[in-house]
């Protein structure tokens, strides 16, 4: 075949080469390049022949050769940029790759429980009050009618922030009853509030005790508030929280800030009152403390105890969640173990 024809054929071949026909694209592009432009490739071979041509043919043949070379160079360039783009796409945008699974967060079981308690009380007109976690002796103990030598004021129970002769003690609050005082000092009755929040006690951490936990306090002060109001509120709360068949029982108790005081039990929501290992065979579960606000407390907060009366109650949120969701160990709440936390993903 004449050199001229050969060149035309190669140009035709280059023109017709399609990257779509290459399987292993990068490798075949390289093979294509070597075939035409490599050291032992088509171009080199043709240049060898070119050298042997008679001078009068060299001009035309030179032009043809250059055309072929440029066609090969352009095609290789085109193929290479195609391969590079495909690689880039592959790296970041492989549309066939499964989508990233992003884990959705959820509320902590204690937050859910606290919200639920707040919602139940909101339905009967209680609003939410929050206050400080570092409290003074007045709001924590004195205004709440704690005698000076009451054991709750002891170092063993209370984390003191300041305890100096001649200065008022400052401590991490040991209960949310302090919020009662703060609200009564600043609001005129009728008062109908709950106070959810974190409390601190100097306890050794175990399955049944922790140095940080949560309480919800409720306070209702108005004219003619009676123990019957307290009892009905408690029954309503117990049924909303633990189911409509729940029964309550009140046992006489003592708190410095209520008189009379009581502790409330609910019928065991696990065995329905028959007796099981959760209620230790009694059929009843201890739930909260409550009572009529002691007139001394009303007076300490500037409320006339002859005109007004009130009830208060306080419960532990950890305990509520334990009973509701059958959690056996208090420490689980604070360990951030996802195996525990994910069990509550769907409760709200
Ligand atoms: N403050 C109590 C505690 O920390 C709980 C409590 C009991 C609150 C009786 C009350 C109440 O308001 O009336 O254990």
Short mmCIF file of C-alpha atoms and ligand atoms in Angstrom, two decimals:
data_model
loop_
_atom_site.label_atom_id
_atom_site.label_comp_id
_atom_site.label_asym_id
_atom_site.label_seq_id
_atom_site.Cartn_x
_atom_site.Cartn_y
_atom_site.Cartn_z
CA UNK A 1 0.00 0.00 0.00
CA UNK A 2 1.31 3.47 -0.82
CA UNK A 3 2.30 5.66 2.08
CA UNK A 4 -0.41 8.12 1.18
CA UNK A 5 -3.11 5.52 1.38
CA UNK A 6 -1.72 4.18 4.59
CA UNK A 7 -1.88 7.63 6.18
CA UNK A 8 -5.46 8.16 5.00
CA UNK A 9 -6.41 4.81 6.50
CA UNK A 10 -4.83 5.65 9.86
CA UNK A 11 -6.57 9.04 9.93
CA UNK A 12 -9.84 7.29 9.22
CA UNK A 13 -9.15 4.79 12.01
CA UNK A 14 -8.37 7.58 14.45
CA UNK A 15 -11.48 9.48 13.48
CA UNK A 16 -13.63 6.43 14.04
CA UNK A 17 -12.13 5.38 17.36
CA UNK A 18 -14.75 5.77 20.11
CA UNK A 19 -14.04 5.72 23.81
CA UNK A 20 -17.39 4.00 24.30
CA UNK A 21 -15.95 0.92 22.59
CA UNK A 22 -13.12 0.65 25.15
CA UNK A 23 -13.78 -1.66 28.05
CA UNK A 24 -10.90 -0.95 30.38
CA UNK A 25 -10.82 2.67 29.27
CA UNK A 26 -7.63 3.98 30.90
CA UNK A 27 -5.59 0.97 29.76
CA UNK A 28 -6.96 0.99 26.22
CA UNK A 29 -6.40 4.73 25.83
CA UNK A 30 -2.78 4.16 26.76
CA UNK A 31 -2.56 1.29 24.27
CA UNK A 32 -4.04 3.58 21.62
CA UNK A 33 -1.46 6.26 22.40
CA UNK A 34 1.43 3.83 22.24
CA UNK A 35 0.18 2.39 18.97
CA UNK A 36 0.26 5.75 17.21
CA UNK A 37 2.67 7.94 19.18
CA UNK A 38 4.86 5.45 21.05
CA UNK A 39 8.56 5.03 20.32
CA UNK A 40 7.88 2.03 18.12
CA UNK A 41 4.48 3.24 17.02
CA UNK A 42 2.89 4.12 13.71
CA UNK A 43 4.31 7.64 13.57
CA UNK A 44 7.90 6.52 14.14
CA UNK A 45 7.55 3.83 11.53
CA UNK A 46 6.11 6.28 8.98
CA UNK A 47 8.86 8.80 9.64
CA UNK A 48 11.40 6.10 8.94
CA UNK A 49 9.70 5.52 5.58
CA UNK A 50 9.46 9.26 5.01
CA UNK A 51 13.20 9.57 5.22
CA UNK A 52 13.61 7.23 2.28
CA UNK A 53 11.26 9.14 0.01
CA UNK A 54 12.55 11.04 -3.00
CA UNK A 55 12.78 14.75 -2.22
CA UNK A 56 9.98 15.82 -4.56
CA UNK A 57 7.45 13.70 -2.60
CA UNK A 58 8.58 14.90 0.79
CA UNK A 59 6.60 18.12 0.89
CA UNK A 60 3.14 16.60 0.38
CA UNK A 61 3.91 13.56 2.45
CA UNK A 62 5.23 15.79 5.27
CA UNK A 63 1.93 17.65 5.39
CA UNK A 64 -0.03 14.39 5.42
CA UNK A 65 2.17 12.98 8.17
CA UNK A 66 1.65 16.08 10.27
CA UNK A 67 -2.08 15.80 9.84
CA UNK A 68 -1.93 12.24 11.06
CA UNK A 69 0.21 13.18 14.02
CA UNK A 70 -2.11 16.02 15.00
CA UNK A 71 -5.15 13.79 14.66
CA UNK A 72 -3.55 11.19 16.93
CA UNK A 73 -2.49 13.80 19.50
CA UNK A 74 -5.95 15.41 19.53
CA UNK A 75 -7.67 12.04 19.91
CA UNK A 76 -5.42 10.92 22.76
CA UNK A 77 -6.02 14.25 24.47
CA UNK A 78 -9.78 13.83 24.09
CA UNK A 79 -9.68 10.28 25.41
CA UNK A 80 -7.54 11.24 28.39
CA UNK A 81 -9.76 14.07 29.50
CA UNK A 82 -12.72 11.72 29.25
CA UNK A 83 -10.97 9.16 31.49
CA UNK A 84 -9.98 11.84 34.01
CA UNK A 85 -13.51 13.16 34.25
CA UNK A 86 -14.89 9.68 34.69
CA UNK A 87 -12.42 9.07 37.52
CA UNK A 88 -13.40 12.28 39.24
CA UNK A 89 -17.05 11.38 38.99
CA UNK A 90 -16.28 7.97 40.30
CA UNK A 91 -14.53 9.34 43.36
CA UNK A 92 -17.25 11.65 44.57
CA UNK A 93 -20.48 11.00 42.75
CA UNK A 94 -21.00 7.32 42.26
CA UNK A 95 -24.75 7.47 41.92
CA UNK A 96 -25.03 3.72 42.36
CA UNK A 97 -23.49 3.89 45.84
CA UNK A 98 -25.88 3.28 48.76
CA UNK A 99 -26.83 6.53 50.50
CA UNK A 100 -25.09 7.46 53.73
CA UNK A 101 -27.10 6.33 56.74
CA UNK A 102 -27.26 9.20 59.17
CA UNK A 103 -28.29 8.32 62.69
CA UNK A 104 -31.11 10.49 63.99
CA UNK A 105 -30.79 11.76 67.51
CA UNK A 106 -33.58 11.30 70.01
CA UNK A 107 -34.57 12.64 73.40
CA UNK A 108 -33.16 11.09 76.52
CA UNK A 109 -35.64 8.94 78.38
CA UNK A 110 -35.42 11.30 81.38
CA UNK A 111 -36.31 14.32 79.23
CA UNK A 112 -39.23 12.42 77.75
CA UNK A 113 -40.45 11.43 81.19
CA UNK A 114 -40.06 14.95 82.55
CA UNK A 115 -41.95 16.38 79.56
CA UNK A 116 -44.70 13.85 80.05
CA UNK A 117 -45.11 14.80 83.71
CA UNK A 118 -45.18 18.49 82.75
CA UNK A 119 -47.82 17.87 80.08
CA UNK A 120 -50.06 15.98 82.49
CA UNK A 121 -49.96 18.84 84.98
CA UNK A 122 -50.33 21.43 82.21
CA UNK A 123 -53.71 19.90 81.36
CA UNK A 124 -55.01 20.91 84.80
CA UNK A 125 -53.55 24.39 84.73
CA UNK A 126 -50.03 24.05 86.16
CA UNK A 127 -47.32 26.11 84.51
CA UNK A 128 -43.60 25.35 84.55
CA UNK A 129 -41.16 27.28 86.73
CA UNK A 130 -37.41 26.82 86.70
CA UNK A 131 -34.83 28.21 89.02
CA UNK A 132 -31.19 28.08 90.11
CA UNK A 133 -29.28 24.90 90.85
CA UNK A 134 -26.92 26.62 93.28
CA UNK A 135 -29.08 27.71 96.20
CA UNK A 136 -28.74 29.44 99.54
CA UNK A 137 -29.72 27.99 102.90
CA UNK A 138 -32.85 30.11 103.10
CA UNK A 139 -34.49 28.75 99.95
CA UNK A 140 -33.19 25.23 100.43
CA UNK A 141 -33.90 24.68 104.11
CA UNK A 142 -34.79 27.58 106.42
CA UNK A 143 -37.85 28.91 104.59
CA UNK A 144 -38.99 25.32 104.18
CA UNK A 145 -39.20 24.92 107.94
CA UNK A 146 -36.16 22.66 108.35
CA UNK A 147 -34.98 22.83 111.96
CA UNK A 148 -31.34 23.98 112.32
CA UNK A 149 -30.17 20.49 113.21
CA UNK A 150 -32.10 18.61 110.52
CA UNK A 151 -29.96 15.81 109.01
CA UNK A 152 -30.63 17.02 105.44
CA UNK A 153 -28.43 20.01 106.25
CA UNK A 154 -25.60 17.65 106.96
CA UNK A 155 -22.40 17.53 104.89
CA UNK A 156 -23.16 13.88 104.28
CA UNK A 157 -26.19 14.73 102.18
CA UNK A 158 -25.43 18.14 100.78
CA UNK A 159 -22.71 19.41 98.45
CA UNK A 160 -21.83 22.78 99.94
CA UNK A 161 -20.39 25.50 97.75
CA UNK A 162 -19.85 27.86 100.67
CA UNK A 163 -19.95 27.02 104.35
CA UNK A 164 -18.38 29.77 106.42
CA UNK A 165 -19.01 31.07 109.89
CA UNK A 166 -21.16 34.20 109.74
CA UNK A 167 -22.15 33.68 106.10
CA UNK A 168 -25.20 31.98 104.67
CA UNK A 169 -24.52 28.44 103.42
CA UNK A 170 -24.61 28.01 99.66
CA UNK A 171 -25.11 24.54 98.21
CA UNK A 172 -26.09 22.57 95.14
CA UNK A 173 -29.81 22.20 95.59
CA UNK A 174 -30.77 18.93 97.21
CA UNK A 175 -34.39 19.15 96.09
CA UNK A 176 -36.62 21.26 93.84
CA UNK A 177 -38.74 22.32 96.82
CA UNK A 178 -36.53 25.42 96.87
CA UNK A 179 -38.41 26.61 93.78
CA UNK A 180 -41.62 26.66 95.87
CA UNK A 181 -40.04 29.31 98.05
CA UNK A 182 -38.75 31.37 95.15
CA UNK A 183 -42.18 31.34 93.47
CA UNK A 184 -44.16 32.14 96.64
CA UNK A 185 -41.82 35.00 97.48
CA UNK A 186 -42.44 36.63 94.11
CA UNK A 187 -46.01 35.67 93.17
CA UNK A 188 -49.36 36.27 94.79
CA UNK A 189 -51.78 33.30 95.00
CA UNK A 190 -53.40 31.66 93.18
CA UNK A 191 -50.19 29.80 92.41
CA UNK A 192 -50.27 26.63 90.38
CA UNK A 193 -46.80 25.57 89.22
CA UNK A 194 -44.55 22.61 88.67
CA UNK A 195 -40.78 22.85 88.95
CA UNK A 196 -38.81 20.22 87.05
CA UNK A 197 -35.06 20.15 87.47
CA UNK A 198 -31.75 18.63 88.43
CA UNK A 199 -30.82 18.03 92.06
CA UNK A 200 -27.64 16.92 93.80
CA UNK A 201 -26.94 14.78 96.84
CA UNK A 202 -23.77 13.51 98.35
CA UNK A 203 -24.54 9.83 97.79
CA UNK A 204 -22.35 6.92 96.77
CA UNK A 205 -23.34 5.95 93.24
CA UNK A 206 -25.07 2.58 92.96
CA UNK A 207 -27.91 0.91 91.06
CA UNK A 208 -30.38 2.62 93.41
CA UNK A 209 -28.73 5.95 94.23
CA UNK A 210 -26.92 8.67 92.33
CA UNK A 211 -25.41 12.01 93.27
CA UNK A 212 -27.22 13.75 90.40
CA UNK A 213 -30.86 13.12 89.66
CA UNK A 214 -34.06 14.93 88.71
CA UNK A 215 -37.24 15.90 90.48
CA UNK A 216 -40.54 17.48 89.61
CA UNK A 217 -42.14 19.54 92.33
CA UNK A 218 -45.75 20.73 92.21
CA UNK A 219 -47.28 23.54 94.25
CA UNK A 220 -50.83 24.80 94.45
CA UNK A 221 -51.69 27.72 96.72
CA UNK A 222 -55.07 29.43 96.79
CA UNK A 223 -58.00 30.12 99.11
CA UNK A 224 -59.60 26.95 100.48
CA UNK A 225 -57.21 24.40 99.00
CA UNK A 226 -57.80 21.14 100.86
CA UNK A 227 -56.32 17.68 101.18
CA UNK A 228 -59.17 16.46 98.95
CA UNK A 229 -57.78 18.64 96.14
CA UNK A 230 -54.38 17.07 96.66
CA UNK A 231 -55.79 13.57 96.62
CA UNK A 232 -57.77 14.12 93.44
CA UNK A 233 -54.79 15.69 91.71
CA UNK A 234 -52.66 12.71 92.71
CA UNK A 235 -55.22 10.21 91.42
CA UNK A 236 -55.53 12.09 88.14
CA UNK A 237 -51.75 12.21 87.73
CA UNK A 238 -51.28 8.51 88.54
CA UNK A 239 -53.92 7.42 86.01
CA UNK A 240 -52.52 9.68 83.26
CA UNK A 241 -48.97 8.56 83.89
CA UNK A 242 -49.41 4.84 84.54
CA UNK A 243 -52.76 3.96 82.95
CA UNK A 244 -56.47 4.33 83.76
CA UNK A 245 -56.62 1.26 86.01
CA UNK A 246 -53.98 2.64 88.38
CA UNK A 247 -55.01 2.96 92.01
CA UNK A 248 -53.32 5.12 94.64
CA UNK A 249 -52.80 4.81 98.37
CA UNK A 250 -51.56 7.45 100.80
CA UNK A 251 -49.42 6.63 103.83
CA UNK A 252 -48.78 9.17 106.60
CA UNK A 253 -45.24 10.54 106.48
CA UNK A 254 -43.15 13.49 107.57
CA UNK A 255 -41.58 16.40 105.70
CA UNK A 256 -40.62 19.65 107.43
CA UNK A 257 -42.43 21.76 104.83
CA UNK A 258 -45.81 19.95 104.79
CA UNK A 259 -48.35 19.24 107.50
CA UNK A 260 -49.91 16.75 107.27
CA UNK A 261 -47.49 14.88 105.02
CA UNK A 262 -47.98 11.70 103.07
CA UNK A 263 -46.27 9.35 100.72
CA UNK A 264 -48.17 8.08 97.73
CA UNK A 265 -48.02 4.53 96.38
CA UNK A 266 -49.54 3.36 93.12
CA UNK A 267 -50.83 -0.13 92.43
CA UNK A 268 -47.97 -2.02 90.78
CA UNK A 269 -48.19 -1.43 87.05
CA UNK A 270 -46.23 -4.61 86.32
CA UNK A 271 -48.37 -7.18 88.13
CA UNK A 272 -51.53 -5.08 88.47
CA UNK A 273 -51.35 -5.33 92.26
CA UNK A 274 -51.02 -9.12 92.59
CA UNK A 275 -47.45 -8.96 93.84
CA UNK A 276 -44.22 -9.43 91.84
CA UNK A 277 -40.51 -8.88 92.29
CA UNK A 278 -40.73 -5.23 91.20
CA UNK A 279 -43.19 -4.36 94.00
CA UNK A 280 -41.49 -6.94 96.24
CA UNK A 281 -44.73 -8.87 96.57
CA UNK A 282 -46.68 -5.97 98.09
CA UNK A 283 -48.65 -4.94 94.98
CA UNK A 284 -47.72 -1.28 95.65
CA UNK A 285 -44.96 1.01 94.43
CA UNK A 286 -43.78 4.10 96.28
CA UNK A 287 -44.00 7.09 93.97
CA UNK A 288 -43.81 10.49 95.64
CA UNK A 289 -43.98 12.65 98.73
CA UNK A 290 -46.70 15.23 99.29
CA UNK A 291 -48.73 17.17 101.83
CA UNK A 292 -50.42 20.42 102.73
CA UNK A 293 -47.96 23.32 102.70
CA UNK A 294 -47.00 23.99 106.33
CA UNK A 295 -48.36 27.41 107.42
CA UNK A 296 -44.84 28.28 108.59
CA UNK A 297 -43.64 27.97 105.00
CA UNK A 298 -46.44 30.18 103.67
CA UNK A 299 -45.63 32.82 106.28
CA UNK A 300 -41.87 32.62 105.61
CA UNK A 301 -42.64 33.41 101.97
CA UNK A 302 -44.95 36.32 102.82
CA UNK A 303 -48.28 34.57 102.23
CA UNK A 304 -51.01 34.92 104.84
CA UNK A 305 -51.63 31.39 106.10
CA UNK A 306 -55.03 32.37 107.50
CA UNK A 307 -56.26 33.37 104.08
CA UNK A 308 -54.46 30.83 101.93
CA UNK A 309 -53.66 27.17 102.02
CA UNK A 310 -51.90 24.91 99.57
CA UNK A 311 -50.58 21.51 98.72
CA UNK A 312 -47.19 20.43 97.43
CA UNK A 313 -45.75 17.25 96.05
CA UNK A 314 -42.39 16.11 94.83
CA UNK A 315 -41.28 13.11 92.79
CA UNK A 316 -38.09 11.63 91.39
CA UNK A 317 -37.98 11.53 87.60
CA UNK A 318 -35.51 8.64 87.47
CA UNK A 319 -37.84 6.58 89.59
CA UNK A 320 -40.84 7.42 87.40
CA UNK A 321 -38.95 6.34 84.29
CA UNK A 322 -37.67 3.22 86.05
CA UNK A 323 -41.20 2.14 86.88
CA UNK A 324 -42.67 3.10 83.55
CA UNK A 325 -39.96 1.54 81.38
CA UNK A 326 -38.68 -1.12 83.80
CA UNK A 327 -35.16 0.21 84.06
CA UNK A 328 -33.25 -1.68 86.72
CA UNK A 329 -30.16 0.44 87.29
CA UNK A 330 -29.98 4.23 87.87
CA UNK A 331 -26.44 4.43 86.51
CA UNK A 332 -27.68 3.60 82.98
CA UNK A 333 -29.23 7.06 82.68
CA UNK A 334 -25.89 8.81 82.81
CA UNK A 335 -23.57 6.41 81.00
CA UNK A 336 -24.45 7.50 77.45
CA UNK A 337 -24.41 3.89 76.30
CA UNK A 338 -26.16 3.96 72.92
CA UNK A 339 -27.39 0.40 73.39
CA UNK A 340 -29.46 1.69 76.32
CA UNK A 341 -30.44 5.04 74.80
CA UNK A 342 -31.63 3.62 71.47
CA UNK A 343 -34.22 1.51 73.24
CA UNK A 344 -36.18 4.71 73.80
CA UNK A 345 -35.89 6.17 70.27
CA UNK A 346 -39.57 5.78 69.62
CA UNK A 347 -41.20 6.86 72.87
CA UNK A 348 -41.46 10.40 71.49
N1 LIG B 1 -38.42 17.58 98.64
C1 LIG B 1 -38.69 16.19 98.93
C2 LIG B 1 -37.45 15.39 98.64
O1 LIG B 1 -36.54 15.87 98.15
C3 LIG B 1 -39.81 15.69 98.10
C4 LIG B 1 -41.11 16.28 98.52
C5 LIG B 1 -41.88 15.70 99.49
C6 LIG B 1 -41.57 17.43 97.94
C7 LIG B 1 -43.08 16.20 99.89
C8 LIG B 1 -42.79 17.99 98.33
C9 LIG B 1 -43.53 17.35 99.31
O2 LIG B 1 -43.26 19.08 97.81
O3 LIG B 1 -44.73 17.87 99.68
O4 LIG B 1 -37.41 14.23 98.94
#
